[in-house]
PDB file of C-alpha atoms in Angstrom:
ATOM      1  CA  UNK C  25      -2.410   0.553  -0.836  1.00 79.00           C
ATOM      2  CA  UNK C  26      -0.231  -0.220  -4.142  1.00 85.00           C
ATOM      3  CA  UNK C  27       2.561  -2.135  -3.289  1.00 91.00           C
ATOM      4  CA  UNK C  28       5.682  -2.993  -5.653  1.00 94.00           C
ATOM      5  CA  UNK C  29       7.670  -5.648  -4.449  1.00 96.00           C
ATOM      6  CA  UNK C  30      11.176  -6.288  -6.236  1.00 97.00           C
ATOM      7  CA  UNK C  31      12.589  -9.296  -4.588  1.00 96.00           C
ATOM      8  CA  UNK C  32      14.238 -12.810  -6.726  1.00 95.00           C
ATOM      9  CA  UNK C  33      13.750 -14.821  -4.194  1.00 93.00           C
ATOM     10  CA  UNK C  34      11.030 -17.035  -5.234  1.00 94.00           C
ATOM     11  CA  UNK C  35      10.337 -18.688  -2.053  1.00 94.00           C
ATOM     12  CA  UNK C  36      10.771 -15.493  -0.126  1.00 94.00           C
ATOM     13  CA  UNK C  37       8.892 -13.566  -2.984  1.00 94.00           C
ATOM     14  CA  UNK C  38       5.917 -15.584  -2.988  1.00 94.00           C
ATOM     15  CA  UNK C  39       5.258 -15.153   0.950  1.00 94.00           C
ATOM     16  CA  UNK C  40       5.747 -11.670   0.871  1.00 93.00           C
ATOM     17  CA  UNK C  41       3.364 -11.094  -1.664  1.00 92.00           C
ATOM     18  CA  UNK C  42       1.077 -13.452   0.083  1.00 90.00           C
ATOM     19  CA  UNK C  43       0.915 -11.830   2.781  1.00 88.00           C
ATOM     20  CA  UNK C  44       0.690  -7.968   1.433  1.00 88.00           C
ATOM     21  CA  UNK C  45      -2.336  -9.254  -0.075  1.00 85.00           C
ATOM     22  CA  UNK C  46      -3.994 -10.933   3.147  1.00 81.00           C
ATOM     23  CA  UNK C  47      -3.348  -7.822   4.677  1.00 80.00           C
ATOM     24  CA  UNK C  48      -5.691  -6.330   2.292  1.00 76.00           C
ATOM     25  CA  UNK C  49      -3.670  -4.577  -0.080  1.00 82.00           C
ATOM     26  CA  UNK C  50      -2.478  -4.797  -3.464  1.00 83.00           C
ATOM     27  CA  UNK C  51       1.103  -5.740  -4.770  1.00 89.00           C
ATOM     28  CA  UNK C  52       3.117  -6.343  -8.170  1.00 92.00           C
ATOM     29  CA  UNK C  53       5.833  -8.825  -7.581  1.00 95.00           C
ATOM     30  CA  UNK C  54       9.209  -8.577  -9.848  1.00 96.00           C
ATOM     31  CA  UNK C  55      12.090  -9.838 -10.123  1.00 96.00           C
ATOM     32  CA  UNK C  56      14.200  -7.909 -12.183  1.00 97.00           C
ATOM     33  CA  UNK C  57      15.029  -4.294 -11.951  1.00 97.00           C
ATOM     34  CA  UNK C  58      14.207  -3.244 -15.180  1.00 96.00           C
ATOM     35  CA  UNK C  59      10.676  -4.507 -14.635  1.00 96.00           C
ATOM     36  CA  UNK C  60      10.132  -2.661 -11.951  1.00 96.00           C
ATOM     37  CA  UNK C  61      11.614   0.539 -13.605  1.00 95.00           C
ATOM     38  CA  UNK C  62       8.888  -0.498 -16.332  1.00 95.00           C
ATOM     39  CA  UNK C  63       6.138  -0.644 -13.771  1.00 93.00           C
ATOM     40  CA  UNK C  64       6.945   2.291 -11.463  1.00 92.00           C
ATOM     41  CA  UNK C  65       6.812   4.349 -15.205  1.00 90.00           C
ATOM     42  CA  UNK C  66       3.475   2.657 -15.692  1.00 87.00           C
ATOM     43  CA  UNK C  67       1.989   2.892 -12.724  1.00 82.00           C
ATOM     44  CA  UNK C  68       1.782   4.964  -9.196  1.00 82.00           C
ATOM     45  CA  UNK C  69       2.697   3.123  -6.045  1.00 88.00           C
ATOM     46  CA  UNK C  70       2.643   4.222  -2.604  1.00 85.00           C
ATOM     47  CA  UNK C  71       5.147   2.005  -1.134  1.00 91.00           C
ATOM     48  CA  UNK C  72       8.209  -0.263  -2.691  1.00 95.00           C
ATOM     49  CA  UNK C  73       9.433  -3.532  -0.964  1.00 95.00           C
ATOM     50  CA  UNK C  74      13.116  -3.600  -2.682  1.00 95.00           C
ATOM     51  CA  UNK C  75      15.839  -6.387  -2.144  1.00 93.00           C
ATOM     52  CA  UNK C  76      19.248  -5.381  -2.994  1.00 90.00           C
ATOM     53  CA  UNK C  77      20.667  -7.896  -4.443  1.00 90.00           C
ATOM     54  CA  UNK C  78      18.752  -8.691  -8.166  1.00 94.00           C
ATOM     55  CA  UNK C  79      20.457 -10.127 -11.026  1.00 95.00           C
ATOM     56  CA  UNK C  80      20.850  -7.436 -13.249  1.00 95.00           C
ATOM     57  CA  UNK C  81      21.640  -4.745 -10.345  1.00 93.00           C
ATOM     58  CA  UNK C  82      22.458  -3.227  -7.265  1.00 93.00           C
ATOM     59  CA  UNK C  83      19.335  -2.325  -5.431  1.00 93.00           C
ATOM     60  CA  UNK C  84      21.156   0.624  -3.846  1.00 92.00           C
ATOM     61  CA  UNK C  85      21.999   2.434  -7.103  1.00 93.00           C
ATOM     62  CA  UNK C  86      18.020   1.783  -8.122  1.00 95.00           C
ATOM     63  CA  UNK C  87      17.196   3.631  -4.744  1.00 93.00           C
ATOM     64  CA  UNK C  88      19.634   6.839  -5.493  1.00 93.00           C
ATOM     65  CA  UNK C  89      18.383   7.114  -8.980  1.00 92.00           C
ATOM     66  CA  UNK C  90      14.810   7.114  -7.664  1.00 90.00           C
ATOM     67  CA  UNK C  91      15.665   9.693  -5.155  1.00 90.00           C
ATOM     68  CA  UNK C  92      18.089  11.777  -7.795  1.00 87.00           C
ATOM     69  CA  UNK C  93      14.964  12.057  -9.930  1.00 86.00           C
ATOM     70  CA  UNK C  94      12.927  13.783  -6.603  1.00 83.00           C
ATOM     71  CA  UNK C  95      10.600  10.363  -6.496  1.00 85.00           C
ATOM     72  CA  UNK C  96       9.500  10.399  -3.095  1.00 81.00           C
ATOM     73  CA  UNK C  97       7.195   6.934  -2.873  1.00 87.00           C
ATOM     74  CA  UNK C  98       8.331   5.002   0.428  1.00 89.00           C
ATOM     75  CA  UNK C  99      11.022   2.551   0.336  1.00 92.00           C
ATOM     76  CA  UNK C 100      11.443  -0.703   2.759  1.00 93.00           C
ATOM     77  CA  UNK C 101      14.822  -2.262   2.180  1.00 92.00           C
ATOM     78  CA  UNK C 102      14.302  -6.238   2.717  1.00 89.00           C
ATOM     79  CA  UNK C 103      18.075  -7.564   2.356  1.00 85.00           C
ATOM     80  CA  UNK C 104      20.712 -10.230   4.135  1.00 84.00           C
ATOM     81  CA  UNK C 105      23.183  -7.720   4.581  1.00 79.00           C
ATOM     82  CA  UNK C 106      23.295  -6.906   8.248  1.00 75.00           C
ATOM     83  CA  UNK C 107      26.169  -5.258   8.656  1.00 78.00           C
ATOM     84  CA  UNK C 108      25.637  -1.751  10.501  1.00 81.00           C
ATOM     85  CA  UNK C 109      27.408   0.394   7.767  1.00 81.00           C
ATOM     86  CA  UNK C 110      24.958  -1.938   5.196  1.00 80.00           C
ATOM     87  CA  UNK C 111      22.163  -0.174   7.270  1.00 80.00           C
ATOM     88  CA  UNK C 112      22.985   3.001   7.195  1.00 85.00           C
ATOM     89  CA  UNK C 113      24.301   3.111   3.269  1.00 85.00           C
ATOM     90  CA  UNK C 114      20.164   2.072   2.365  1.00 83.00           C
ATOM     91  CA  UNK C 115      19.273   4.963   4.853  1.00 84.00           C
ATOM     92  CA  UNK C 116      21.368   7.386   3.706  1.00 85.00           C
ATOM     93  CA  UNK C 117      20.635   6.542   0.180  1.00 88.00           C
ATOM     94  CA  UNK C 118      16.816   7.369   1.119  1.00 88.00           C
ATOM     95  CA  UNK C 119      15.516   4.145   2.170  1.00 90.00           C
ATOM     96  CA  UNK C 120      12.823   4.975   5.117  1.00 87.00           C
ATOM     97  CA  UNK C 121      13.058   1.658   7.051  1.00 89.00           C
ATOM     98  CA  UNK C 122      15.246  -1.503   6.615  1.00 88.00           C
ATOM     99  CA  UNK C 123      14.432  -5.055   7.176  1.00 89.00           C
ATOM    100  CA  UNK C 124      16.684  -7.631   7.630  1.00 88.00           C
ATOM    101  CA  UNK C 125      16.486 -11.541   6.360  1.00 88.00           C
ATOM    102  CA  UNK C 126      14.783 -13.993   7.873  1.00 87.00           C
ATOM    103  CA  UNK C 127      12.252 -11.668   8.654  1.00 89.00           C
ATOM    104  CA  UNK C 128       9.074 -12.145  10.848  1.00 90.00           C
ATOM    105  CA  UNK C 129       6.086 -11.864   7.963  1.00 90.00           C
ATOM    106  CA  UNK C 130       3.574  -9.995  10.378  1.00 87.00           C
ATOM    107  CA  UNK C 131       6.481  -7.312  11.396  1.00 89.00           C
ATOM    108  CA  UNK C 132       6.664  -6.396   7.826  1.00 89.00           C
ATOM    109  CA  UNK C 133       2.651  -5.569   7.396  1.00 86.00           C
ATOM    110  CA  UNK C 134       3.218  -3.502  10.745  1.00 85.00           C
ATOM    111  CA  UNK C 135       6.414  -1.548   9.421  1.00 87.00           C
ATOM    112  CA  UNK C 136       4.948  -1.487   5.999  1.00 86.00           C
ATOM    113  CA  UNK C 137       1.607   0.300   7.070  1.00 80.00           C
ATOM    114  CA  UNK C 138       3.793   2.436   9.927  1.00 81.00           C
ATOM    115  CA  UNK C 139       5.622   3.994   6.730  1.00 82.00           C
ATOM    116  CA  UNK C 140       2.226   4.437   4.681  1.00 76.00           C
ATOM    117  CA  UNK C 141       0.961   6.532   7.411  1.00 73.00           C
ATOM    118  CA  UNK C 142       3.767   8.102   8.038  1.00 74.00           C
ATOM    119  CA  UNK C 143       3.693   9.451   4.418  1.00 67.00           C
ATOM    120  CA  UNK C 144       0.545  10.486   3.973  1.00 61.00           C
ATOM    121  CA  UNK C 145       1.016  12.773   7.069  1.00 57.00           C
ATOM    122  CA  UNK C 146      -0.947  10.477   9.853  1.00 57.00           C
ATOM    123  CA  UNK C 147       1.100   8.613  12.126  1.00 54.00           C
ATOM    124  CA  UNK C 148      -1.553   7.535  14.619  1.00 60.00           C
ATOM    125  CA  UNK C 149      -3.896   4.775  13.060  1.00 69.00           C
ATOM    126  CA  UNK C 150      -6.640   5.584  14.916  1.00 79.00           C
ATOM    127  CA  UNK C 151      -9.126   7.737  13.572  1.00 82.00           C
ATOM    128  CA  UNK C 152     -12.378   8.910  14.330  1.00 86.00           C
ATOM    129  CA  UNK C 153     -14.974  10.271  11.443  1.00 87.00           C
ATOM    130  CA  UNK C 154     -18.307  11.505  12.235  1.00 89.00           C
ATOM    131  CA  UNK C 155     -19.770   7.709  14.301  1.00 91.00           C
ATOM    132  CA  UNK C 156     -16.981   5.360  12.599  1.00 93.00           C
ATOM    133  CA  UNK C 157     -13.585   4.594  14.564  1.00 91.00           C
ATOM    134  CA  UNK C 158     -10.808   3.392  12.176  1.00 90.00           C
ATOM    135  CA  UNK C 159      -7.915   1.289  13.291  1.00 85.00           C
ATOM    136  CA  UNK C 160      -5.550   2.077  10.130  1.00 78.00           C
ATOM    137  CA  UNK C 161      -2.932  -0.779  11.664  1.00 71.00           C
ATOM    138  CA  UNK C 162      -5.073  -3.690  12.332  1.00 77.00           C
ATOM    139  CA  UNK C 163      -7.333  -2.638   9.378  1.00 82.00           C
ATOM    140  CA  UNK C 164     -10.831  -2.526  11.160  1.00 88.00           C
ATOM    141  CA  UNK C 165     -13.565  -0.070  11.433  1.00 94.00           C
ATOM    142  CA  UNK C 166     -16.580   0.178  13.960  1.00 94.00           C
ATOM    143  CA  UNK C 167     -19.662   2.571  13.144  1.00 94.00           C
ATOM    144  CA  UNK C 168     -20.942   3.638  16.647  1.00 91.00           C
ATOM    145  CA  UNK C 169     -18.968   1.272  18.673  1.00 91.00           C
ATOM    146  CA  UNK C 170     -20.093  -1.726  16.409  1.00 93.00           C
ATOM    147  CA  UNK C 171     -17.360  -3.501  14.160  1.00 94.00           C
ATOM    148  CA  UNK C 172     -18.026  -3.495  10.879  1.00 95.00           C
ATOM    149  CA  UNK C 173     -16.758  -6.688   8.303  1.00 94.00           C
ATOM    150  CA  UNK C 174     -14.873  -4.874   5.088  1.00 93.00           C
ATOM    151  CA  UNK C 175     -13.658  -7.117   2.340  1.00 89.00           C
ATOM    152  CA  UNK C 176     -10.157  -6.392   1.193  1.00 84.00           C
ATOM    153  CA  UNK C 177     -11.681  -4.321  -1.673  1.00 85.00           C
ATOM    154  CA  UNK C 178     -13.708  -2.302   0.525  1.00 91.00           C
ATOM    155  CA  UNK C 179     -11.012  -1.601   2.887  1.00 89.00           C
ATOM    156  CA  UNK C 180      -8.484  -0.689   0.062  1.00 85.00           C
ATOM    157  CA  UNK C 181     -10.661   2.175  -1.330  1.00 89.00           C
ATOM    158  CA  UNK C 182     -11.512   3.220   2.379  1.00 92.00           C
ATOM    159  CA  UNK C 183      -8.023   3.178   3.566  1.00 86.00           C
ATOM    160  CA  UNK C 184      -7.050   5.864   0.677  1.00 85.00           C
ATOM    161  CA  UNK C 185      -9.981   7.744   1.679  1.00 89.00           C
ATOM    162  CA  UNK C 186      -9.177   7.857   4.990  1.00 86.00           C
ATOM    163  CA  UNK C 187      -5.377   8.712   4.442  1.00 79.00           C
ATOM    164  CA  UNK C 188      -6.218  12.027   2.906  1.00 81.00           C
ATOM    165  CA  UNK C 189      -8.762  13.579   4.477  1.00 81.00           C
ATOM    166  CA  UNK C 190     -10.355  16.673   2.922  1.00 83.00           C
ATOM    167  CA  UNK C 191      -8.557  15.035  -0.829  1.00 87.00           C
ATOM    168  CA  UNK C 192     -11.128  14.303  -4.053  1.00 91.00           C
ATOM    169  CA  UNK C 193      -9.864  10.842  -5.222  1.00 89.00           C
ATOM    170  CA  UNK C 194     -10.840  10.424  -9.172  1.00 90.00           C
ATOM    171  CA  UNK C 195     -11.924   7.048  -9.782  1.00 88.00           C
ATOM    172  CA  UNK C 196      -8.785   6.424 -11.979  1.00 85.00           C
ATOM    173  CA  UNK C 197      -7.043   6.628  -8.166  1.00 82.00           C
ATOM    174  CA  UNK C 198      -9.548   4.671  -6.572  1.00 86.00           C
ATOM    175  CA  UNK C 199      -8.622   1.745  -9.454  1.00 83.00           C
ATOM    176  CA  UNK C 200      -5.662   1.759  -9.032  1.00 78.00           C
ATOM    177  CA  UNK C 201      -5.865   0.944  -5.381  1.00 78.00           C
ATOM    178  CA  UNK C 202      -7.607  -2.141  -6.680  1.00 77.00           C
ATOM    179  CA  UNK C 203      -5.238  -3.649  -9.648  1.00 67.00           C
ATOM    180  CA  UNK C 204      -3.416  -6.745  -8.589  1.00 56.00           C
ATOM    181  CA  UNK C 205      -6.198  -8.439  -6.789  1.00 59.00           C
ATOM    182  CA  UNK C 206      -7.852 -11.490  -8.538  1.00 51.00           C
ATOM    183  CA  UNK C 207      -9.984  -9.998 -10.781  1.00 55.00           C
ATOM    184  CA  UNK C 208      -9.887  -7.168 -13.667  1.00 62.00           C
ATOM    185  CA  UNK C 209     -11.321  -4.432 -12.752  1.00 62.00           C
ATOM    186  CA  UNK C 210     -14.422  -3.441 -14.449  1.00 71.00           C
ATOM    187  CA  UNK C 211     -15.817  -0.135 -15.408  1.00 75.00           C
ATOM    188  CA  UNK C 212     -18.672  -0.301 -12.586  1.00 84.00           C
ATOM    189  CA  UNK C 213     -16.143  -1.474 -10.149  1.00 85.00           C
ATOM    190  CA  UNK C 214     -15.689   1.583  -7.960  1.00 89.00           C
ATOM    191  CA  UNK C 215     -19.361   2.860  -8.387  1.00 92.00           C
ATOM    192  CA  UNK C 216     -19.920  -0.889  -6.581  1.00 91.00           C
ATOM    193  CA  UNK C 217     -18.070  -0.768  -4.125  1.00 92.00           C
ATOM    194  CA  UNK C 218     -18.533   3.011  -2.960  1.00 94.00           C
ATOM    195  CA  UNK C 219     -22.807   1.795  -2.850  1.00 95.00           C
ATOM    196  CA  UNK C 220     -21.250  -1.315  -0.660  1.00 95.00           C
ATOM    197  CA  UNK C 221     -19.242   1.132   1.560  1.00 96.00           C
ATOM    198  CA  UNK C 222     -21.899   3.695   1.860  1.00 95.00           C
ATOM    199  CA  UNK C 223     -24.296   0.591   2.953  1.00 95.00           C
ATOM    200  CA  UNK C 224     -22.193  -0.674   5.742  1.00 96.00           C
ATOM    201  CA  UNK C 225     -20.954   3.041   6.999  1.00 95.00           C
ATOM    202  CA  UNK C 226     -23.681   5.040   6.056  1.00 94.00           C
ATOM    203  CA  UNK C 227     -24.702   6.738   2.998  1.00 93.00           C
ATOM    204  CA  UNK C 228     -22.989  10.063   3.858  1.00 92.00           C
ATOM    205  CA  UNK C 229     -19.387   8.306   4.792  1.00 93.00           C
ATOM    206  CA  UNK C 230     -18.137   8.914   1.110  1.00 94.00           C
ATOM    207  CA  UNK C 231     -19.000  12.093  -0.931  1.00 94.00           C
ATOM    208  CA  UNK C 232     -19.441  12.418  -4.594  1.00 94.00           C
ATOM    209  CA  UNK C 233     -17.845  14.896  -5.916  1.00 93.00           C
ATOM    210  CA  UNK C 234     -19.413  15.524  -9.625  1.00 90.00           C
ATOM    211  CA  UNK C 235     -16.985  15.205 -12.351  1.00 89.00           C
ATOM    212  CA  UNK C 236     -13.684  14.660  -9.776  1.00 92.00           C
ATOM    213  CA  UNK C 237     -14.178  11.854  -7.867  1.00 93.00           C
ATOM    214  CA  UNK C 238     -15.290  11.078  -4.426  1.00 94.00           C
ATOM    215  CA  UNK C 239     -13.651  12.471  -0.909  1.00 93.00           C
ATOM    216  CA  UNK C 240     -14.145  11.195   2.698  1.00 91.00           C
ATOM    217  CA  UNK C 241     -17.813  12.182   4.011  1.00 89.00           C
ATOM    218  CA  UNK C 242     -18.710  12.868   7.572  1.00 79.00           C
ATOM    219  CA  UNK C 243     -21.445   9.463   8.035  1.00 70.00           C
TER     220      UNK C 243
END
């Protein structure tokens, strides 16, 4: 998944980000709250990381205007404020789970993908398609009992796949699942990958769909 992380701390901000992206997804790290207003305008996310403390703002009142305006992308509050009326002023104000600093690194990735499938309406992260098991928490697959290795590119554009069965993903989606790694991404880049995927979970596991995109196929 996309993952925006809005934290000042540059010690703190660097192993976050770190370790979003050994976890296989993508993330865009600021610092400032009108960069990420910049970047949530520019691009979709499916999950923000948001301190509350930045230095041009309260990350509370940048949470109630995002809810106010009916955005519904899921919110993890990371903050030092531990007070129990702290807690429940982020909940209240729409944040959907709250982390308090120093944090354990591997919780987050746990929370962080618990809240990712919560929102895209599949709370268990196990899921069976056709001869392929999918563990959507500890980010593995195995095609007829066998594991099968997925690089973190791979298992980004499966893992959207996967998380909405039945959907057409344009390629334009698929991309963007894909920005923030290493490398551009160039305009053969999905068509690559999907010929990768369909290799390793057979040739069926992701459809085609003409003109639209590609949906999750039954290998």
């Amino acid at each position: 998944m996309r993952v925006l992380l809005i934290e000042d701390d540059r010690g703190l901000g660097s192993a976050v980000r770190d370790q979003i992206a050994d976890d296989g997804h993508s993330v865009d790290w600021v610092t400032r709250l009108a960069d990420a207003r910049d970047h949530m305008a520019a691009a979709p996310y499916e999950l923000v990381l948001l301190d509350l403390m930045l230095p041009d703002g309260r990350g509370l009142d940048f949470l109630k205007a995002l809810r106010a305006a009916g955005d519904v992308t899921p919110v993890i509050v990371l903050t030092a404020m531990d007070q129990i009326s702290d807690r429940i002023a982020g909940l209240n104000a729409g944040a959907d789970d709250y982390l308090v600093k120093p944090f354990d690194l591997h919780e987050l990735g746990a929370r962080l993908s618990a809240v990712s499938r919560r929102y895209h309406g599949n709370p268990n992260p196990l899921v069976s398609v056709g001869d392929l098991q999918v563990d959507l928490a500890a980010k593995a697959v195995r095609r007829a009992g066998r594991p099968v290795a997925l690089t973190a590119r791979e298992w980004a554009l499966f893992e959207g796949l996967v998380q909405r069965p039945g959907t057409i993903l344009s390629k334009g989606q698929l991309e963007e699942r894909l920005y923030a790694f290493d490398r551009e991404v160039d305009s053969n880049t999905i068509e690559v990958h999907v010929s990768r995927l369909r290799k390793k979970l057979g040739p069926t596991a992701i459809e085609t769909v003409r003109g639209l995109g590609y949906r999750l196929g039954v290998p």
